[in-house]
Amino acid sequence: MSALRDALRELPESVFGDLLEADDAYLLVLDIPGATAETTEVRIERGRLAVEARRRKDVPSGFEYVREDRSLFVDFEVPLLLPDATGAGAEARMKRGVLEVRLPKREAAPERTIPVTDADA
């Protein structure tokens, strides 16, 4: 599990992550400011959790960028080096730029895309 903790420390500067554990699942909480459920894709492939997100950056009327430090696209991967975590039955939800990925504890499962739902709806 230390490799996963190290990977969370190496997330892009604009993304913050926490890992929580319960008896039946792990919960990965990722702050991705400006991203929505519609602009975020979460996949499990080759033992890694891959996240691709596009941020919405609204520019108020009458303003233009002088400097732009937040990238429009964010993508990263973290290894799923949790001995009993699986993608089968995994769930992801997004609320106000916070992505929660719940990974049940079971036997290994095949690669798949995890749908992201909007928690505000």
PDB file of C-alpha atoms in Angstrom:
ATOM      1  CA  MET A   1       0.000   0.000   0.000  1.00  0.00           C
ATOM      2  CA  SER A   2       2.985   2.335   0.411  1.00  0.00           C
ATOM      3  CA  ALA A   3       3.325   2.554  -3.396  1.00  0.00           C
ATOM      4  CA  LEU A   4      -0.239   3.871  -3.597  1.00  0.00           C
ATOM      5  CA  ARG A   5       0.459   6.396  -0.848  1.00  0.00           C
ATOM      6  CA  ASP A   6       3.590   7.494  -2.741  1.00  0.00           C
ATOM      7  CA  ALA A   7       1.554   7.808  -5.959  1.00  0.00           C
ATOM      8  CA  LEU A   8      -0.985  10.033  -4.187  1.00  0.00           C
ATOM      9  CA  ARG A   9       1.880  12.324  -3.141  1.00  0.00           C
ATOM     10  CA  GLU A  10       2.953  12.546  -6.792  1.00  0.00           C
ATOM     11  CA  LEU A  11      -0.419  13.673  -8.168  1.00  0.00           C
ATOM     12  CA  PRO A  12      -0.432  16.856 -10.277  1.00  0.00           C
ATOM     13  CA  GLU A  13      -0.095  19.958  -8.071  1.00  0.00           C
ATOM     14  CA  SER A  14      -3.723  20.902  -8.712  1.00  0.00           C
ATOM     15  CA  VAL A  15      -5.090  17.515  -7.541  1.00  0.00           C
ATOM     16  CA  PHE A  16      -5.253  16.359  -3.936  1.00  0.00           C
ATOM     17  CA  GLY A  17      -6.023  12.811  -2.843  1.00  0.00           C
ATOM     18  CA  ASP A  18      -6.946  10.811   0.244  1.00  0.00           C
ATOM     19  CA  LEU A  19      -7.256   7.053   0.712  1.00  0.00           C
ATOM     20  CA  LEU A  20      -9.726   5.660   3.246  1.00  0.00           C
ATOM     21  CA  GLU A  21     -10.424   2.048   4.210  1.00  0.00           C
ATOM     22  CA  ALA A  22     -13.501   0.260   5.588  1.00  0.00           C
ATOM     23  CA  ASP A  23     -14.096  -3.419   6.235  1.00  0.00           C
ATOM     24  CA  ASP A  24     -15.615  -3.953   2.775  1.00  0.00           C
ATOM     25  CA  ALA A  25     -14.029  -1.291   0.544  1.00  0.00           C
ATOM     26  CA  TYR A  26     -11.435   1.397  -0.089  1.00  0.00           C
ATOM     27  CA  LEU A  27     -12.460   4.974  -0.871  1.00  0.00           C
ATOM     28  CA  LEU A  28     -10.186   7.141  -2.963  1.00  0.00           C
ATOM     29  CA  VAL A  29     -11.118  10.834  -2.677  1.00  0.00           C
ATOM     30  CA  LEU A  30      -9.599  13.146  -5.304  1.00  0.00           C
ATOM     31  CA  ASP A  31     -10.067  16.912  -5.452  1.00  0.00           C
ATOM     32  CA  ILE A  32     -10.129  18.000  -9.111  1.00  0.00           C
ATOM     33  CA  PRO A  33     -11.309  21.635  -9.028  1.00  0.00           C
ATOM     34  CA  GLY A  34     -13.381  22.654 -12.043  1.00  0.00           C
ATOM     35  CA  ALA A  35     -14.077  19.073 -13.219  1.00  0.00           C
ATOM     36  CA  THR A  36     -17.598  17.633 -13.455  1.00  0.00           C
ATOM     37  CA  ALA A  37     -19.069  14.151 -13.809  1.00  0.00           C
ATOM     38  CA  GLU A  38     -19.675  14.854 -17.508  1.00  0.00           C
ATOM     39  CA  THR A  39     -16.039  15.828 -18.138  1.00  0.00           C
ATOM     40  CA  THR A  40     -14.388  13.071 -16.085  1.00  0.00           C
ATOM     41  CA  GLU A  41     -13.563   9.514 -17.110  1.00  0.00           C
ATOM     42  CA  VAL A  42     -12.354   6.873 -14.658  1.00  0.00           C
ATOM     43  CA  ARG A  43     -10.942   3.533 -15.841  1.00  0.00           C
ATOM     44  CA  ILE A  44      -9.245   0.560 -14.283  1.00  0.00           C
ATOM     45  CA  GLU A  45      -6.642  -0.917 -16.586  1.00  0.00           C
ATOM     46  CA  ARG A  46      -3.499  -2.960 -16.058  1.00  0.00           C
ATOM     47  CA  GLY A  47      -3.791  -2.701 -12.284  1.00  0.00           C
ATOM     48  CA  ARG A  48      -3.988   1.095 -12.348  1.00  0.00           C
ATOM     49  CA  LEU A  49      -6.772   3.608 -11.799  1.00  0.00           C
ATOM     50  CA  ALA A  50      -6.677   6.100 -14.685  1.00  0.00           C
ATOM     51  CA  VAL A  51      -8.455   9.457 -14.405  1.00  0.00           C
ATOM     52  CA  GLU A  52      -8.930  11.931 -17.244  1.00  0.00           C
ATOM     53  CA  ALA A  53     -10.788  15.165 -16.563  1.00  0.00           C
ATOM     54  CA  ARG A  54     -11.468  18.448 -18.308  1.00  0.00           C
ATOM     55  CA  ARG A  55     -11.936  21.525 -16.180  1.00  0.00           C
ATOM     56  CA  ARG A  56     -14.511  24.193 -16.881  1.00  0.00           C
ATOM     57  CA  LYS A  57     -12.869  27.591 -16.759  1.00  0.00           C
ATOM     58  CA  ASP A  58     -15.348  30.402 -17.207  1.00  0.00           C
ATOM     59  CA  VAL A  59     -13.934  33.835 -17.959  1.00  0.00           C
ATOM     60  CA  PRO A  60     -16.170  36.666 -16.737  1.00  0.00           C
ATOM     61  CA  SER A  61     -17.379  39.091 -19.378  1.00  0.00           C
ATOM     62  CA  GLY A  62     -14.907  41.894 -19.986  1.00  0.00           C
ATOM     63  CA  PHE A  63     -11.925  39.891 -18.660  1.00  0.00           C
ATOM     64  CA  GLU A  64      -9.191  37.992 -20.470  1.00  0.00           C
ATOM     65  CA  TYR A  65      -6.290  35.901 -19.241  1.00  0.00           C
ATOM     66  CA  VAL A  66      -3.093  37.713 -18.335  1.00  0.00           C
ATOM     67  CA  ARG A  67      -1.649  34.534 -16.855  1.00  0.00           C
ATOM     68  CA  GLU A  68      -3.067  31.010 -16.929  1.00  0.00           C
ATOM     69  CA  ASP A  69      -1.613  28.420 -14.541  1.00  0.00           C
ATOM     70  CA  ARG A  70      -4.456  25.893 -14.311  1.00  0.00           C
ATOM     71  CA  SER A  71      -4.402  23.467 -17.204  1.00  0.00           C
ATOM     72  CA  LEU A  72      -7.689  22.693 -18.906  1.00  0.00           C
ATOM     73  CA  PHE A  73      -7.005  18.941 -18.949  1.00  0.00           C
ATOM     74  CA  VAL A  74      -5.915  16.778 -16.044  1.00  0.00           C
ATOM     75  CA  ASP A  75      -4.903  13.162 -16.435  1.00  0.00           C
ATOM     76  CA  PHE A  76      -3.090  10.860 -14.074  1.00  0.00           C
ATOM     77  CA  GLU A  77      -2.832   7.253 -12.984  1.00  0.00           C
ATOM     78  CA  VAL A  78      -2.377   5.675  -9.585  1.00  0.00           C
ATOM     79  CA  PRO A  79      -1.443   2.041  -9.034  1.00  0.00           C
ATOM     80  CA  LEU A  80      -4.062  -0.122  -7.354  1.00  0.00           C
ATOM     81  CA  LEU A  81      -1.550  -1.891  -5.158  1.00  0.00           C
ATOM     82  CA  LEU A  82      -4.174  -2.836  -2.636  1.00  0.00           C
ATOM     83  CA  PRO A  83      -4.056  -6.612  -2.204  1.00  0.00           C
ATOM     84  CA  ASP A  84      -7.807  -7.083  -1.947  1.00  0.00           C
ATOM     85  CA  ALA A  85      -9.216  -4.166  -3.991  1.00  0.00           C
ATOM     86  CA  THR A  86     -11.111  -4.884  -7.176  1.00  0.00           C
ATOM     87  CA  GLY A  87     -12.735  -2.973  -9.993  1.00  0.00           C
ATOM     88  CA  ALA A  88     -15.798  -5.247  -9.952  1.00  0.00           C
ATOM     89  CA  GLY A  89     -18.635  -3.259  -8.432  1.00  0.00           C
ATOM     90  CA  ALA A  90     -16.503  -0.103  -8.278  1.00  0.00           C
ATOM     91  CA  GLU A  91     -18.432   3.160  -8.178  1.00  0.00           C
ATOM     92  CA  ALA A  92     -17.397   6.746  -8.827  1.00  0.00           C
ATOM     93  CA  ARG A  93     -19.240   9.970  -8.115  1.00  0.00           C
ATOM     94  CA  MET A  94     -18.368  13.620  -8.467  1.00  0.00           C
ATOM     95  CA  LYS A  95     -19.677  16.515  -6.416  1.00  0.00           C
ATOM     96  CA  ARG A  96     -18.321  20.050  -6.789  1.00  0.00           C
ATOM     97  CA  GLY A  97     -14.974  18.897  -8.163  1.00  0.00           C
ATOM     98  CA  VAL A  98     -14.465  16.115  -5.613  1.00  0.00           C
ATOM     99  CA  LEU A  99     -14.259  12.644  -7.155  1.00  0.00           C
ATOM    100  CA  GLU A 100     -14.921   9.655  -4.893  1.00  0.00           C
ATOM    101  CA  VAL A 101     -14.013   6.204  -6.203  1.00  0.00           C
ATOM    102  CA  ARG A 102     -15.227   3.276  -4.093  1.00  0.00           C
ATOM    103  CA  LEU A 103     -13.317   0.047  -4.676  1.00  0.00           C
ATOM    104  CA  PRO A 104     -14.873  -3.029  -3.073  1.00  0.00           C
ATOM    105  CA  LYS A 105     -12.631  -5.598  -1.433  1.00  0.00           C
ATOM    106  CA  ARG A 106     -12.958  -8.822  -3.432  1.00  0.00           C
ATOM    107  CA  GLU A 107     -11.052 -10.993  -5.852  1.00  0.00           C
ATOM    108  CA  ALA A 108      -9.450  -9.440  -8.935  1.00  0.00           C
ATOM    109  CA  ALA A 109     -11.769  -8.397 -11.777  1.00  0.00           C
ATOM    110  CA  PRO A 110     -11.273  -7.572 -15.464  1.00  0.00           C
ATOM    111  CA  GLU A 111     -10.511  -4.067 -16.718  1.00  0.00           C
ATOM    112  CA  ARG A 112     -13.495  -1.789 -17.245  1.00  0.00           C
ATOM    113  CA  THR A 113     -14.639   1.825 -17.338  1.00  0.00           C
ATOM    114  CA  ILE A 114     -16.318   3.104 -14.161  1.00  0.00           C
ATOM    115  CA  PRO A 115     -19.295   5.432 -14.784  1.00  0.00           C
ATOM    116  CA  VAL A 116     -19.159   8.792 -12.937  1.00  0.00           C
ATOM    117  CA  THR A 117     -22.497  10.127 -11.685  1.00  0.00           C
ATOM    118  CA  ASP A 118     -23.339  13.682 -10.678  1.00  0.00           C
ATOM    119  CA  ALA A 119     -24.059  13.756  -6.955  1.00  0.00           C
ATOM    120  CA  ASP A 120     -25.820  17.136  -7.304  1.00  0.00           C
ATOM    121  CA  ALA A 121     -28.558  15.682  -9.520  1.00  0.00           C
TER     122      ALA A 121
END
